[in-house]
Short mmCIF file of C-alpha atoms and ligand atoms in Angstrom, two decimals:
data_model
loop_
_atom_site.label_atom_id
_atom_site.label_comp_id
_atom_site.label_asym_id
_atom_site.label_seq_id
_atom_site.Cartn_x
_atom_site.Cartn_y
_atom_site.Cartn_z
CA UNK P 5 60.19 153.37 129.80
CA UNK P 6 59.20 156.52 129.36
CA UNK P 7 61.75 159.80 128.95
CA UNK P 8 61.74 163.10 129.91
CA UNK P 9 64.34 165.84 129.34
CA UNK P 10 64.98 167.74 132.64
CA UNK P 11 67.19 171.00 131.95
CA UNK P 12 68.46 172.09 135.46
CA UNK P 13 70.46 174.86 134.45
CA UNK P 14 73.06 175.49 137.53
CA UNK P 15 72.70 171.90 138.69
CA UNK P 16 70.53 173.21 141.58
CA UNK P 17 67.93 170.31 142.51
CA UNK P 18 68.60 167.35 140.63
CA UNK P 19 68.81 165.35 143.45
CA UNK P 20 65.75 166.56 145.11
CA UNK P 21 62.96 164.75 142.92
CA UNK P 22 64.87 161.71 141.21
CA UNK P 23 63.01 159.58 143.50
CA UNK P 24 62.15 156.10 143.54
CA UNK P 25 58.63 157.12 143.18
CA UNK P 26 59.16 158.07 139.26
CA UNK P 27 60.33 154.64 138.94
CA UNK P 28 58.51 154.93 135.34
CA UNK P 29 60.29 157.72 134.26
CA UNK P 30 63.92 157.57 132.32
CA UNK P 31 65.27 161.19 133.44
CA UNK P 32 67.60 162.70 131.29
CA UNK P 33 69.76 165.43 133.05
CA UNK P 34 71.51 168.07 131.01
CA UNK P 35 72.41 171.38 132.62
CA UNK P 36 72.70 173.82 129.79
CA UNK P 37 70.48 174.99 127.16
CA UNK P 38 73.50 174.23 124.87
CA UNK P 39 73.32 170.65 126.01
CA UNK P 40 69.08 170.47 125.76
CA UNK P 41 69.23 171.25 122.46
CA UNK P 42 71.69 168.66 121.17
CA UNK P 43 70.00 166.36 122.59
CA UNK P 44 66.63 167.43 121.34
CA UNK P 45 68.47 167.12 117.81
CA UNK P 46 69.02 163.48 118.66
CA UNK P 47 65.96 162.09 120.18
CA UNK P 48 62.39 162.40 120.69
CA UNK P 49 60.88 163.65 123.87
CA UNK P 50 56.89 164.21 124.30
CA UNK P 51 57.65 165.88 127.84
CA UNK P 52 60.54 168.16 129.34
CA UNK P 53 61.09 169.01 132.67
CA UNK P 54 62.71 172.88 133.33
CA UNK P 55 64.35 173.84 136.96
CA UNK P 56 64.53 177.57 137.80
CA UNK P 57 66.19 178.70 140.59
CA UNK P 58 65.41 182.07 140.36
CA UNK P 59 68.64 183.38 138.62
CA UNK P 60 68.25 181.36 135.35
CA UNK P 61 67.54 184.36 132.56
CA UNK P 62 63.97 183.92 132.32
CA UNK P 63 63.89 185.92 128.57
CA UNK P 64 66.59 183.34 127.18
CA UNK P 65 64.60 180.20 129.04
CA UNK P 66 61.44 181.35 126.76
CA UNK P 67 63.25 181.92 124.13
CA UNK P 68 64.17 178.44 124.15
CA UNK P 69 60.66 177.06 125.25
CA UNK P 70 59.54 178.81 122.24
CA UNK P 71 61.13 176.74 119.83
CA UNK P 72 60.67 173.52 121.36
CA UNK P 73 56.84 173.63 121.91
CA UNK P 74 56.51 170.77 120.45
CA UNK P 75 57.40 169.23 123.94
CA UNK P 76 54.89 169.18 126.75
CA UNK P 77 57.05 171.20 129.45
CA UNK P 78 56.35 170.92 133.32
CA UNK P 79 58.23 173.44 135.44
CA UNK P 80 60.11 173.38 138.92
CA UNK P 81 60.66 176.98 140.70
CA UNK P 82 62.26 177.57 143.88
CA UNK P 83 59.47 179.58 145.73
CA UNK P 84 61.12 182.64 145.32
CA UNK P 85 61.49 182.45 141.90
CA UNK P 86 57.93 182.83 141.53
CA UNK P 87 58.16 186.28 142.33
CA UNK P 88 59.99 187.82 139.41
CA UNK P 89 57.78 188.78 136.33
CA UNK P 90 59.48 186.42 134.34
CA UNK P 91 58.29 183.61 135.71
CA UNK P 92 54.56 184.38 135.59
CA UNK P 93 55.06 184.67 131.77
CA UNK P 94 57.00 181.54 131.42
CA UNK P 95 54.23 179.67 133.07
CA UNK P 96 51.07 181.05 131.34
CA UNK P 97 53.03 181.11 128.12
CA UNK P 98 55.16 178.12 127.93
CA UNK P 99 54.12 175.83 130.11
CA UNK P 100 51.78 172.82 131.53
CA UNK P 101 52.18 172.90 134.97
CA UNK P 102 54.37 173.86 137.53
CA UNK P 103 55.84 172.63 140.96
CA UNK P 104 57.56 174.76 143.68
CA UNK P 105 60.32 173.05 145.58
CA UNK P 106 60.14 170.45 147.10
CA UNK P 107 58.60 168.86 145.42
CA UNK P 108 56.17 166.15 146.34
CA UNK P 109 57.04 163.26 143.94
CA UNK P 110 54.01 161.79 143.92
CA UNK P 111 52.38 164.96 142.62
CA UNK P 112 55.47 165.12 139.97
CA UNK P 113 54.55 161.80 139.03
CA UNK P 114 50.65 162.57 137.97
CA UNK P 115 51.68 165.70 136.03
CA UNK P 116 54.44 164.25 134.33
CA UNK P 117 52.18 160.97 133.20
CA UNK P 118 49.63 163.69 132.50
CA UNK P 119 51.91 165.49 130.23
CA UNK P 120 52.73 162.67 128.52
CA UNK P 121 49.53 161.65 127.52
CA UNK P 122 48.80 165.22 125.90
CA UNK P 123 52.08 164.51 123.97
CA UNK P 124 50.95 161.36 123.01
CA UNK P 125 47.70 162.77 122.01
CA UNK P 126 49.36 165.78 119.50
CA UNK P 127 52.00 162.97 118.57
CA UNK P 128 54.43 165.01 116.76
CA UNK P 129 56.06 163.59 114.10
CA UNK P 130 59.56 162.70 114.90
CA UNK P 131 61.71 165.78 113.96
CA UNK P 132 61.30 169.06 115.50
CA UNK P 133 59.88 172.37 113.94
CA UNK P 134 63.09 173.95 112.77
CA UNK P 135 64.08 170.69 110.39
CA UNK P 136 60.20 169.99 109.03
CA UNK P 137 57.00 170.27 109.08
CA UNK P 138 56.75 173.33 107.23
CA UNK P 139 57.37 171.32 103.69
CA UNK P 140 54.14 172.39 101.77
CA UNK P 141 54.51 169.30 99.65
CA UNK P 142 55.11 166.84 102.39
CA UNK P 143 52.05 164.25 102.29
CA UNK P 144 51.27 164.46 106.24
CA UNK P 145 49.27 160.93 108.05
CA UNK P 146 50.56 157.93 109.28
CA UNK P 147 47.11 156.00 109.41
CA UNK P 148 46.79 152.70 107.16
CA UNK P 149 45.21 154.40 104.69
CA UNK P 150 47.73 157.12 104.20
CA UNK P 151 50.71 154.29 104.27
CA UNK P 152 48.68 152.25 101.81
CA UNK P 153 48.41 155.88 99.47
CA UNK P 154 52.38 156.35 100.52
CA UNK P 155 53.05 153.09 99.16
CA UNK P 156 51.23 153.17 96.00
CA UNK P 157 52.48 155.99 95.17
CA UNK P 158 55.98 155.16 95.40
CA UNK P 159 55.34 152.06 92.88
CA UNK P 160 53.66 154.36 90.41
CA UNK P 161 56.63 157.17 90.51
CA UNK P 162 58.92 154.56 89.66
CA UNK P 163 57.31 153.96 86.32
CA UNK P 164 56.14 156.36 83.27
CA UNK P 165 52.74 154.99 82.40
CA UNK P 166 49.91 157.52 82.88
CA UNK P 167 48.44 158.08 86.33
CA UNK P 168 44.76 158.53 86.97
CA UNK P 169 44.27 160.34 90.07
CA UNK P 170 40.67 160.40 91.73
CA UNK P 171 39.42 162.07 95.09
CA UNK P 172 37.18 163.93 96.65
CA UNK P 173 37.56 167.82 96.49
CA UNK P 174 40.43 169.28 98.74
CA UNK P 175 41.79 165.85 99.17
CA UNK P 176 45.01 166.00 98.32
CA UNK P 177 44.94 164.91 94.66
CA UNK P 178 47.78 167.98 93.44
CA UNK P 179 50.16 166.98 96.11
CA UNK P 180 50.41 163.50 95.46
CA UNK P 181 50.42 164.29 91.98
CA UNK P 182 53.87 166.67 92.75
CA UNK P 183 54.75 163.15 95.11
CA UNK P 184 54.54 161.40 92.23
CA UNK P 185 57.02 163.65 90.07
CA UNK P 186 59.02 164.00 92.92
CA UNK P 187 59.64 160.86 93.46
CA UNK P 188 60.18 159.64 89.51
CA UNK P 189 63.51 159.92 87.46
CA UNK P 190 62.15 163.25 85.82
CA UNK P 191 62.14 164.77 89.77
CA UNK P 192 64.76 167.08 87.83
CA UNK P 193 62.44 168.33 85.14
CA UNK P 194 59.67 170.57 85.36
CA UNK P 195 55.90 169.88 87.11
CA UNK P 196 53.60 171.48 84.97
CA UNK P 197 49.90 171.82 86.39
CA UNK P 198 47.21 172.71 84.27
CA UNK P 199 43.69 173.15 85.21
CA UNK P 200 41.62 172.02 82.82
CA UNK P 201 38.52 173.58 84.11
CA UNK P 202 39.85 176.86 84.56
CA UNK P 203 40.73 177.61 81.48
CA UNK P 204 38.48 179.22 79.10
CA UNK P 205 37.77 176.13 76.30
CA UNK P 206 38.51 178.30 73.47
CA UNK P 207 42.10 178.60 74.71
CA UNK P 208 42.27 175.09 76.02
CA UNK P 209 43.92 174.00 72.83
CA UNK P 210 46.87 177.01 72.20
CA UNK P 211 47.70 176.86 76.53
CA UNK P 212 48.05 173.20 75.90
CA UNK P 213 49.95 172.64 72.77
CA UNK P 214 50.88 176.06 71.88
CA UNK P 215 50.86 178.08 68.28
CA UNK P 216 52.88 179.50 65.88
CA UNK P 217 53.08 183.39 64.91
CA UNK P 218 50.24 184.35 62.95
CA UNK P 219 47.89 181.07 63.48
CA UNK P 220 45.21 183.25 64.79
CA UNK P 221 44.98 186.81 64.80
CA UNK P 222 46.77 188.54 67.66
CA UNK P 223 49.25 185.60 67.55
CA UNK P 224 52.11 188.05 66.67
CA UNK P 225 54.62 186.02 67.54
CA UNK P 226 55.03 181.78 68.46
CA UNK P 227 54.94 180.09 71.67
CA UNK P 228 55.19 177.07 73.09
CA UNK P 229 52.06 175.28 75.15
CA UNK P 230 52.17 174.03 78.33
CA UNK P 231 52.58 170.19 76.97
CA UNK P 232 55.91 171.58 75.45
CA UNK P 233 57.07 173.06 78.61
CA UNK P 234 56.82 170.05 80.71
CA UNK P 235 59.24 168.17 78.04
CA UNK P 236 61.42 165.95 80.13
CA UNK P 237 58.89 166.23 83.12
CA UNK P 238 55.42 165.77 84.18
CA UNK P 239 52.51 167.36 82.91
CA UNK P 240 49.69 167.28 85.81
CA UNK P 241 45.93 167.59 84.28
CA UNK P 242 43.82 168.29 86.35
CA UNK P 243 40.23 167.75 86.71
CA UNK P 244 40.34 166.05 83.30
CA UNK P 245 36.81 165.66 82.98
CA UNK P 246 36.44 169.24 82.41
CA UNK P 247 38.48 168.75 78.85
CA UNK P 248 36.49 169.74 76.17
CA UNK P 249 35.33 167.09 73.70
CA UNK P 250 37.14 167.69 70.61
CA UNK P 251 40.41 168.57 72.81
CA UNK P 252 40.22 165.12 73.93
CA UNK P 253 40.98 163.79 70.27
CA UNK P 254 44.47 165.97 70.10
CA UNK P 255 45.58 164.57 73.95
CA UNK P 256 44.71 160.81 72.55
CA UNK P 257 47.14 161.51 69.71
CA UNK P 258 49.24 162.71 71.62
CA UNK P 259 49.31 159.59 74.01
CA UNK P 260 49.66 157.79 71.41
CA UNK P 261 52.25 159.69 69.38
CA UNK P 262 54.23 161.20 71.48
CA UNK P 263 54.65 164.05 69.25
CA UNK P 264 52.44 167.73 69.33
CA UNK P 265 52.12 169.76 66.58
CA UNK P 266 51.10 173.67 67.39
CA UNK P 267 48.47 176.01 66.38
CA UNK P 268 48.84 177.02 62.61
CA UNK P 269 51.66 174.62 62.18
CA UNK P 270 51.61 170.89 60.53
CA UNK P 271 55.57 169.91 62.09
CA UNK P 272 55.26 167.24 64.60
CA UNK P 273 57.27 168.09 68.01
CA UNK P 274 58.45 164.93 69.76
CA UNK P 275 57.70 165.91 73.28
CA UNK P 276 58.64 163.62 76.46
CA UNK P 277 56.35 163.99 79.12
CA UNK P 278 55.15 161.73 81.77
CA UNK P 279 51.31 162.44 82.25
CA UNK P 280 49.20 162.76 85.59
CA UNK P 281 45.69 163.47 85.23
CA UNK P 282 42.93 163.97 87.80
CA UNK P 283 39.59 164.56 88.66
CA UNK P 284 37.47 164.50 91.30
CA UNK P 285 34.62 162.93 89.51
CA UNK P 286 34.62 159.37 89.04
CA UNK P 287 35.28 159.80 84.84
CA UNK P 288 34.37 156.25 84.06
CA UNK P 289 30.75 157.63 84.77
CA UNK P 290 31.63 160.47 82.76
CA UNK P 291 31.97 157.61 79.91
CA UNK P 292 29.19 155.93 80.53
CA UNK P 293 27.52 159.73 80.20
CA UNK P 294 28.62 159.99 76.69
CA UNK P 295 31.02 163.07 77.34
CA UNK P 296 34.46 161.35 78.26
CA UNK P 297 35.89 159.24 75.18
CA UNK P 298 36.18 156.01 76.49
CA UNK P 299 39.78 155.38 74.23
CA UNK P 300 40.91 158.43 76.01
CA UNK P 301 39.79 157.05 79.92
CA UNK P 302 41.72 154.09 79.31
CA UNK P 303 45.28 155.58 77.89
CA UNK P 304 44.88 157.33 81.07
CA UNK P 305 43.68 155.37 83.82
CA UNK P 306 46.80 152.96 83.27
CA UNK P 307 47.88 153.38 87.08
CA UNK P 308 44.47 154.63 88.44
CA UNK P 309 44.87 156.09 92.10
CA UNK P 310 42.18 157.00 94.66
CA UNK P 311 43.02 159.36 97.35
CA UNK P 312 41.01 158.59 100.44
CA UNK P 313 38.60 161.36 102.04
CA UNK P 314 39.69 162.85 105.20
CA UNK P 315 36.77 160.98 106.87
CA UNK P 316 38.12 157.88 105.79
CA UNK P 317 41.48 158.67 107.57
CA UNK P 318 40.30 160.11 110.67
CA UNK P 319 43.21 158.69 112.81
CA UNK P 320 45.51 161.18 110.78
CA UNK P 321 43.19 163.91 111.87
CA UNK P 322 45.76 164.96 114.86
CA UNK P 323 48.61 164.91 113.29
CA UNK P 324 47.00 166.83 110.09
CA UNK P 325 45.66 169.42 112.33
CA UNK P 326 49.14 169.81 114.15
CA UNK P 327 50.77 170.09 111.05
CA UNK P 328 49.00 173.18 109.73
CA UNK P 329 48.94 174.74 113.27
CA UNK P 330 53.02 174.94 112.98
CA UNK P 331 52.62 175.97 108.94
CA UNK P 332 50.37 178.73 110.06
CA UNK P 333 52.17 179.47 113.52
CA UNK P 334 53.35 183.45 112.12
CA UNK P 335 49.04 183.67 112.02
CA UNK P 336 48.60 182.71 115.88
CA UNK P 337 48.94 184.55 119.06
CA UNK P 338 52.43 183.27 121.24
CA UNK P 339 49.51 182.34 123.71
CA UNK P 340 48.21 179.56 121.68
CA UNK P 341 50.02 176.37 122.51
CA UNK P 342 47.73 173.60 120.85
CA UNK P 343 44.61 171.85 120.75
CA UNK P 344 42.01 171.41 123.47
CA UNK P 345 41.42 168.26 124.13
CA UNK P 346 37.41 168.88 123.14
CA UNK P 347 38.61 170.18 119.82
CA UNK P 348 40.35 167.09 119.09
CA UNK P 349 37.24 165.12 119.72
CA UNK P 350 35.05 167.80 117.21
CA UNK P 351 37.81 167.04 114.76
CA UNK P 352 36.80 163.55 114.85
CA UNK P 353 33.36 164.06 114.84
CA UNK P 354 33.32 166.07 112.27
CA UNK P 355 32.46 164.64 108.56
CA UNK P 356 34.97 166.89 106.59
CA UNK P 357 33.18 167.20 103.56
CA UNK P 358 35.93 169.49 102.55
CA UNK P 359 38.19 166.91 103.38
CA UNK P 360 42.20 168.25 104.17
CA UNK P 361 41.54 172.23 102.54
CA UNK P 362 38.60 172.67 105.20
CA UNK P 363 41.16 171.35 107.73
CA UNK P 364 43.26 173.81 106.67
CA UNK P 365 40.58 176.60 106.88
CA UNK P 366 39.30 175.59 109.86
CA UNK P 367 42.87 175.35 111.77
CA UNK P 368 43.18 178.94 110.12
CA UNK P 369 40.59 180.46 111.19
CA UNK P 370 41.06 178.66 114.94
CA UNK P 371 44.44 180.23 114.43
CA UNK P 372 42.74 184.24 114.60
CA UNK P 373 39.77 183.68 116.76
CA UNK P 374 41.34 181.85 120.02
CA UNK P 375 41.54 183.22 122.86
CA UNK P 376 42.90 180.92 125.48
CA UNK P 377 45.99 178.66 125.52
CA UNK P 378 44.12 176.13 123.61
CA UNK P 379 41.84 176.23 120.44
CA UNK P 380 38.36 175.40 121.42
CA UNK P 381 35.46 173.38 118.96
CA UNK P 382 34.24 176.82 119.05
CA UNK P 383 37.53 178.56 117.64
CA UNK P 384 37.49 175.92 114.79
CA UNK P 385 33.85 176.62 114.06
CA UNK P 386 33.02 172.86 115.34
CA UNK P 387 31.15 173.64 118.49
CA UNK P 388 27.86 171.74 119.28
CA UNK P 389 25.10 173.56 117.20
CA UNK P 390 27.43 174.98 114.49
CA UNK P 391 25.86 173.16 110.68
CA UNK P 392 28.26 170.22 110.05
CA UNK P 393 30.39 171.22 107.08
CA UNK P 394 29.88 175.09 106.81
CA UNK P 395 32.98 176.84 108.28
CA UNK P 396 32.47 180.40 108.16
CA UNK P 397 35.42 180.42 105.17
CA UNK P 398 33.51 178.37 103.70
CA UNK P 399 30.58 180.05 103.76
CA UNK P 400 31.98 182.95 102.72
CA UNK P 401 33.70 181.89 99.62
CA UNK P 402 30.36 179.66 98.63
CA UNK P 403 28.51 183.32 99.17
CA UNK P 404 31.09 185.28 96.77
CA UNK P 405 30.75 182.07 94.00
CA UNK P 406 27.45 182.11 94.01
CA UNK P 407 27.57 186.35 93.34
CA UNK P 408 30.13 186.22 90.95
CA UNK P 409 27.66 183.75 89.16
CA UNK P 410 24.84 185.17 89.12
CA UNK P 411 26.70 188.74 88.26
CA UNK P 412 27.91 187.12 85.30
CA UNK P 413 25.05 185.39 83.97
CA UNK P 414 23.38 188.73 84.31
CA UNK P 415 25.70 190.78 82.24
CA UNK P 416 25.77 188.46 79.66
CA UNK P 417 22.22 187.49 79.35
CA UNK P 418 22.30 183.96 80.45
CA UNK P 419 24.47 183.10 78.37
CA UNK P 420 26.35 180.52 79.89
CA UNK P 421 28.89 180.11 77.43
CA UNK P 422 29.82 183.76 78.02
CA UNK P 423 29.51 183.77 81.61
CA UNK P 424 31.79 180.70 81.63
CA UNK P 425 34.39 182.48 79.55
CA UNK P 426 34.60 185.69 81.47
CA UNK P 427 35.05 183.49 84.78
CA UNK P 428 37.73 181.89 83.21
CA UNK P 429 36.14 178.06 83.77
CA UNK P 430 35.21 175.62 81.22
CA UNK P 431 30.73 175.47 80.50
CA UNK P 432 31.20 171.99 82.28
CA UNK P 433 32.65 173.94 85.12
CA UNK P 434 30.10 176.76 84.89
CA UNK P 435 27.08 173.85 85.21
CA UNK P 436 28.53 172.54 87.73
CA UNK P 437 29.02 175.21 89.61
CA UNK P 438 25.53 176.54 88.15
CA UNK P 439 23.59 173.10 89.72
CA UNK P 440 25.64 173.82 93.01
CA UNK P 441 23.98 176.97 93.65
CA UNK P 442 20.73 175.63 92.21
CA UNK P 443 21.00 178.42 89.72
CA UNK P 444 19.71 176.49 86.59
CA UNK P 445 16.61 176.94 85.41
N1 LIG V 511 48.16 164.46 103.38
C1 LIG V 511 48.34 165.78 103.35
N2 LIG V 511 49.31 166.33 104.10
C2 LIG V 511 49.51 167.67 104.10
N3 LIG V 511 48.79 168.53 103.38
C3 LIG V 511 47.81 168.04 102.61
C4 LIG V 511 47.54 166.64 102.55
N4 LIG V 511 46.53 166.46 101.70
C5 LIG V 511 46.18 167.67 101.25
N5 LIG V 511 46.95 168.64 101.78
C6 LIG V 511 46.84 170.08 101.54
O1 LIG V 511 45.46 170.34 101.39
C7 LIG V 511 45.23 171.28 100.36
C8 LIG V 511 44.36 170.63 99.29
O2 LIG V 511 45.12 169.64 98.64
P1 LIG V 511 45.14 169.52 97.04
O3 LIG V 511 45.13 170.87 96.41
O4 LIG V 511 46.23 168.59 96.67
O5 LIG V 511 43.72 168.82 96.88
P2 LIG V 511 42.91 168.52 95.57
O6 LIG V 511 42.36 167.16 95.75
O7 LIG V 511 43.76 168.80 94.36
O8 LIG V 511 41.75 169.57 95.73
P3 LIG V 511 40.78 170.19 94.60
O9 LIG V 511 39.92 169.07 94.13
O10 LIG V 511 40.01 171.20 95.39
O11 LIG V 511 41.65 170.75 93.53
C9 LIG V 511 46.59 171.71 99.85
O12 LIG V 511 46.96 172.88 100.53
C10 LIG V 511 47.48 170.56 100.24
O13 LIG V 511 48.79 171.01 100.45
MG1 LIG V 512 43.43 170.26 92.87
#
């Protein structure tokens, strides 16, 4: 059976519409606001049904529709409720249709099944906005594929062999990385993420294992690198393919040794850390290439993990998109409510080659440019017409890349070692991004 909340503040009409003809429907009468929202603490309700007679406060009514929006709400007014300026704003703003009294239950009946389907559609996830849904490290989907991720990586937290985390780009390999520590005995120790194609190779080796004063001239006094740091947690390497070569001997020994010794320094430094590496290449072709040590691949690829591309988990796509519309709900107008229902269908048209950042993107920019009630294909940058895969964000940060490249490889000459190190990414990096712009010559 299906249940709706009905808040009839005053106790006015109850009677009137629990007809026979909502057979279907398991009404839940509560007549305070008080009493709506313990209940809304306790169970799970895709629609909610508000009475107004006309003295209700209006202001403390939206207040209250505000923070349950999450909830597809149908409204009952007395006629001459629908007078007061109140109203009008509690219906355009908070609202999915309305009914003046009496009501014809018949009528009642279609909207409510109506609503119901919409709620089905944005299927919230079982706890309202103030509890969740804003965790940034929450790993949001409830497909098979996401379950079958879910699962995995609760077997791999449990133990400390190496992970090897592949996935697409924006897929969601640094979260489940921080799932994984989360969920492990070292949850209490630090996560320590290192890129390993953003940092400039020559410093690769002091950010990872550190140096002592006077190794190398400026090094006026010792510190520790990040390996050291992450002692008694997990040490997250990412894009791993982007180590450079002869870095890849010290991490080996280190897998293998357990113990670092720093720049300028020949004392061994037992360090216990649990190690996560990922990359969004597949490395064993790396390998095969000649420019991944093989020994190396396989101390890490103990637990390998793949992380699915969005397009491979389209039925998460809804409840992805409604996540991010609540994270980014301060960036929206108090019009917006949700999703149209066309927008959901672009979503799932759509080949995400961007996979869960574009998502994020998208739903951000949606977030600024609607207009109506409900975001539009258009709003998300999805309409008919629009080129698959370029959201305007997109675009615009693949437009300042390619500038900053070409800017660089200017001043220095084409010198791409150079360029690379003023950018700040490894010369793997700096070809990649180079045959991504087609700016190799
Ligand atoms: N299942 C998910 N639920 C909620 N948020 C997600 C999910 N997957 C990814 N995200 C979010 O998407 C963004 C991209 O994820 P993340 O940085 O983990 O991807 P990545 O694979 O490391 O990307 P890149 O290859 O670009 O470094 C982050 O903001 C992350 O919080
Ligand atoms: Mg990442």
């Amino acid at each position: 059976m299906k249940q709706v909340l009905c808040i009839d503040v005053g106790r006015s009409r109850a009677a009137d519409f629990h007809s026979e003809t909502l057979h279907d429907w398991n009404i839940h009468f509560v007549d305070s606001l008080a009493d709506a929202r313990r209940l809304l603490r306790t169970r799970v309700y895709g629609v909610g049904l508000v009475l107004h007679d006309g003295l209700a406060d209006a202001r403390e009514l939206a207040g209250f529709l505000r923070q349950h929006g999450h909830l597809q709400w149908v409204g009952i007014f007395a006629p001459h409720a629908l007078d007061s300026p109140g109203c009008h704003d509690l219906i355009l703003e908070h609202l999915c249709d309305y009914h003046t009294l009496p009501v014809d239950p018949v009528r009642l009946g279609y909207t409510l099944g109506h609503a119901h389907g919409w709620a089905m559609l944005r299927r919230h996830p079982r706890v309202h906005v103030e509890d969740t849904g804003l965790d940034a490290t929450a790993l949001v989907g409830d497909g098979a594929a996401m379950l079958r991720l879910r699962n995995q990586i609760d077997r791999v937290a449990k133990v400390a062999a190496p992970v090897l985390i592949w996935g697409e780009s924006g897929s969601g390999k640094e979260l489940a990385a921080q799932a994984i520590h989360a969920q492990s005995e070292r949850a209490g120790g630090p996560f320590v993420p290192i890129n390993c194609g953003a940092i400039a190779p020559s410093l690769i080796h002091s950010e990872l294992f550190g140096y002592e004063r006077g190794a190398f001239s400026g090094a006026t006094r010792a510190k520790a690198g990040l390996i050291e740091s992450a002692h008694g947690g997990t040490l997250f390497l990412d894009e791993i393919g982007d180590l450079p070569q002869e870095l890849q001997v010290n991490l080996l020994r280190f897998l293998q040794e357990k113990t670092i010794s720093r720049l300028g320094s020949t004392r061994a430094i037992a360090v216990d850390v649990r190690i996560v590496a990922a990359s969004h290449v597949q490395l064993q072709d790396a390998v095969d290439a000649g420019v991944f040590r093989e020994d190396l691949y396989y101390r890490l690829a103990v637990l390998p993990l793949a992380i699915p591309a969005l397009r491979e988990r389209r039925d998460d796509l809804p409840l992805l998109a409604e996540h991010f519309f609540r994270r980014y709900a301060s960036e929206k107008s108090p019009r917006l409510r949700g999703f149209s229902h066309r927008a959901l269908e672009a979503m799932l048209d759509h080949a995400w080659p961007g996979n869960v950042r574009e998502l994020i993107n998208r739903v951000r920019r949606a977030l600024v440019m609607a207009d109506g009630r409900l975001i539009t294909p258009d709003d998300l940058g999805l309409a008919a017409g629009a080129v698959a895969g370029t959201a305007p964000l997109d675009d615009a940060r693949g437009r300042s890349e390619r500038g900053a490249l070409l800017e660089s490889l200017e001043r220095s000459g084409r010198n791409v070692s150079l360029a690379a190190r003023e950018l700040g990414v490894s010369r793997t990096t700096m070809y990649r991004l180079m045959d991504k712009h087609s700016l190799r010559e």
